[in-house]
XYZ file of C-alpha atoms in Angstrom:
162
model
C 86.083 212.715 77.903
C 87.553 212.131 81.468
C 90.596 213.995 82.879
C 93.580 212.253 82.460
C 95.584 210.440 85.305
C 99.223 212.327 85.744
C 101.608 209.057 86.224
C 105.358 208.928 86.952
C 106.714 206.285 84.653
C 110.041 204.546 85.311
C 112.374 203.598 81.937
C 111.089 200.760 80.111
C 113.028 198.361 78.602
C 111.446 197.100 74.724
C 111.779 195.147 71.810
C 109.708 195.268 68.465
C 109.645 196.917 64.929
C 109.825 200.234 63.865
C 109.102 202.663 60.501
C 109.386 205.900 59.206
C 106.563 207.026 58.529
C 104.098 210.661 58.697
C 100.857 211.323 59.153
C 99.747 211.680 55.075
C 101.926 208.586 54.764
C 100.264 206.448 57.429
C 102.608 202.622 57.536
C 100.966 201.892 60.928
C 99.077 199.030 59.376
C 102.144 197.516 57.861
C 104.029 197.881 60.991
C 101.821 195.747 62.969
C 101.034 193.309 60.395
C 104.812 192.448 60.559
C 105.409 192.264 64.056
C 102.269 190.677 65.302
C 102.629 187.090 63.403
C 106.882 187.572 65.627
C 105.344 188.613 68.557
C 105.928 185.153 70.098
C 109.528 185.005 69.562
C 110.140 187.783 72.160
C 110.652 184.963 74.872
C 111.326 187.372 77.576
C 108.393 189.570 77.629
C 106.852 191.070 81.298
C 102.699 191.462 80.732
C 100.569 191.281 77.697
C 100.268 195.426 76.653
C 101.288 196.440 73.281
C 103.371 199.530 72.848
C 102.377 201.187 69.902
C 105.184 204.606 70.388
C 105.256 207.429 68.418
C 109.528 209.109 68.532
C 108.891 212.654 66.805
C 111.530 215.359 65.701
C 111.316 217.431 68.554
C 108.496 218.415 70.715
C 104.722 217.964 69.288
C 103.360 220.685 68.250
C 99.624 220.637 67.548
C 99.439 224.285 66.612
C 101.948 223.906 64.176
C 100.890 220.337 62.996
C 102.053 219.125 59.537
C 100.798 216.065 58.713
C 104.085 215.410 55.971
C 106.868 215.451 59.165
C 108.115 212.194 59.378
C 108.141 210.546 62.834
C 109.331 206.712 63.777
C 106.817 204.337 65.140
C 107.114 201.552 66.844
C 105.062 198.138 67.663
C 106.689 196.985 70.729
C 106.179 194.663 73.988
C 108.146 195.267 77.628
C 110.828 192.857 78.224
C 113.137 192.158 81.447
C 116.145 192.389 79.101
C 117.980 192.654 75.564
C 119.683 189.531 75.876
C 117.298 187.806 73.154
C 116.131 190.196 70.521
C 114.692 188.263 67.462
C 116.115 188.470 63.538
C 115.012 191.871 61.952
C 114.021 193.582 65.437
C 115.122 195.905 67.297
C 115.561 197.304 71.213
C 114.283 200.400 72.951
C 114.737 202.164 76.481
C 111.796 204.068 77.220
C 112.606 207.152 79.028
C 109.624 207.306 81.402
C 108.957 210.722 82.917
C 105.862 212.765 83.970
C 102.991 211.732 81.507
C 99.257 212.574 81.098
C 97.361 209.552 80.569
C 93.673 209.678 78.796
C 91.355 206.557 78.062
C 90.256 206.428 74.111
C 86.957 204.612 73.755
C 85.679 203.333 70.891
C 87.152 202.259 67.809
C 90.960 203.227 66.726
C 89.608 204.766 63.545
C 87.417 207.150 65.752
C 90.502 208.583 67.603
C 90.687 212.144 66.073
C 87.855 213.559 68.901
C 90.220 212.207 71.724
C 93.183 213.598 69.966
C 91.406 216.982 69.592
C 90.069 216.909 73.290
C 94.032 216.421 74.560
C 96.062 219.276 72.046
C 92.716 221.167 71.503
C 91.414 221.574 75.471
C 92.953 219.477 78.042
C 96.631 220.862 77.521
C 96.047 224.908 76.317
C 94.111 224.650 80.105
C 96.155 222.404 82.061
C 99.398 223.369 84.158
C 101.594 221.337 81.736
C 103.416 221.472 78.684
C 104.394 218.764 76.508
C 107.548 217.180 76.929
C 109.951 216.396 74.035
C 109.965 212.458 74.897
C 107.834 209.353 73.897
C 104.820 208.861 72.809
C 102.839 206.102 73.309
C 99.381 203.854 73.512
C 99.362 200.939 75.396
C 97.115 198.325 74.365
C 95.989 196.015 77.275
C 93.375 193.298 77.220
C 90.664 196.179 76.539
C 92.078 196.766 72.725
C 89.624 195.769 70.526
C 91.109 197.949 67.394
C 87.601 198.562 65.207
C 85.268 197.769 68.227
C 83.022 200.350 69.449
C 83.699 198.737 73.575
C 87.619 198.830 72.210
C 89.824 201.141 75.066
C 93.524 201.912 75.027
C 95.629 204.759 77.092
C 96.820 207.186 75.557
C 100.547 208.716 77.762
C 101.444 212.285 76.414
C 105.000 213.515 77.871
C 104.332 216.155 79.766
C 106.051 218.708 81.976
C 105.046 221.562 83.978
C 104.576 224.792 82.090
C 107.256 227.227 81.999
């Protein structure tokens, strides 16, 4: 796995769905199969990425990982304002911040290795910590979801260790 890129994001302004959900009780699936039929009715959207966010209690703790703590995720697109937010969604500011951003190849199932590669080695050996923000993939042109030439970044909040 390559090194990730360390990006400075500005605030992003959102609008999609979100659920409760945890890791053992994995509603990712039914998230996306309700907002991608909507999708269209975000008139005011800027590009064609997916934001699939991940808002946890707290700062992520891979040592101490329990896959029952409930997080919200979210299935969202970047818009230029709130001014139009479709029936039964909702609207998110992305903090932006200092982020780590790694490439996952292959398909989505197959994403534990890249997951293990960032908590497991990249971060114990990098000058940063994580960061109690967002969360997120974005999923550009590239997505494929179960297709082994599927890509998506992968941003991890960082900050420098203290």
């Amino acid at each position: 796995m390559d090194a990730p890129v360390i990006n400075i994001l500005a605030p992003k302004t959102l609008i999609g769905k979100k659920l409760e959900m945890s890791y053992m009780n994995n509603r990712t699936g039914e998230l996306w199969c309700s907002f991608m039929p909507r999708r269209k009715e975000i008139h005011n959207q800027i590009g064609s990425e997916l934001y699939s966010m991940q808002i946890y209690n707290g700062i992520f703790d891979f040592r101490n990982f329990n896959p029952n703590d409930t997080f919200t995720k979210w299935a969202a697109v970047e818009v230029s304002d709130f001014e139009q937010i479709p029936e039964n969604m909702e609207h998110y500011t992305l903090k932006g911040g200092l982020y780590a951003v790694f490439t996952h190849k292959g398909p989505a199932s197959a994403f534990m290795p890249t997951f293990q590669y960032i908590f497991e080695e990249w971060l114990p050996n990098s000058a940063y910590e994580v960061d109690d923000r967002e969360h997120f993939e974005l999923l550009g042109e590239k997505y494929k979801n179960e297709s082994p030439d599927s890509e998506e970044e992968i941003w991890i909040p960082i900050k420098p260790r203290s």
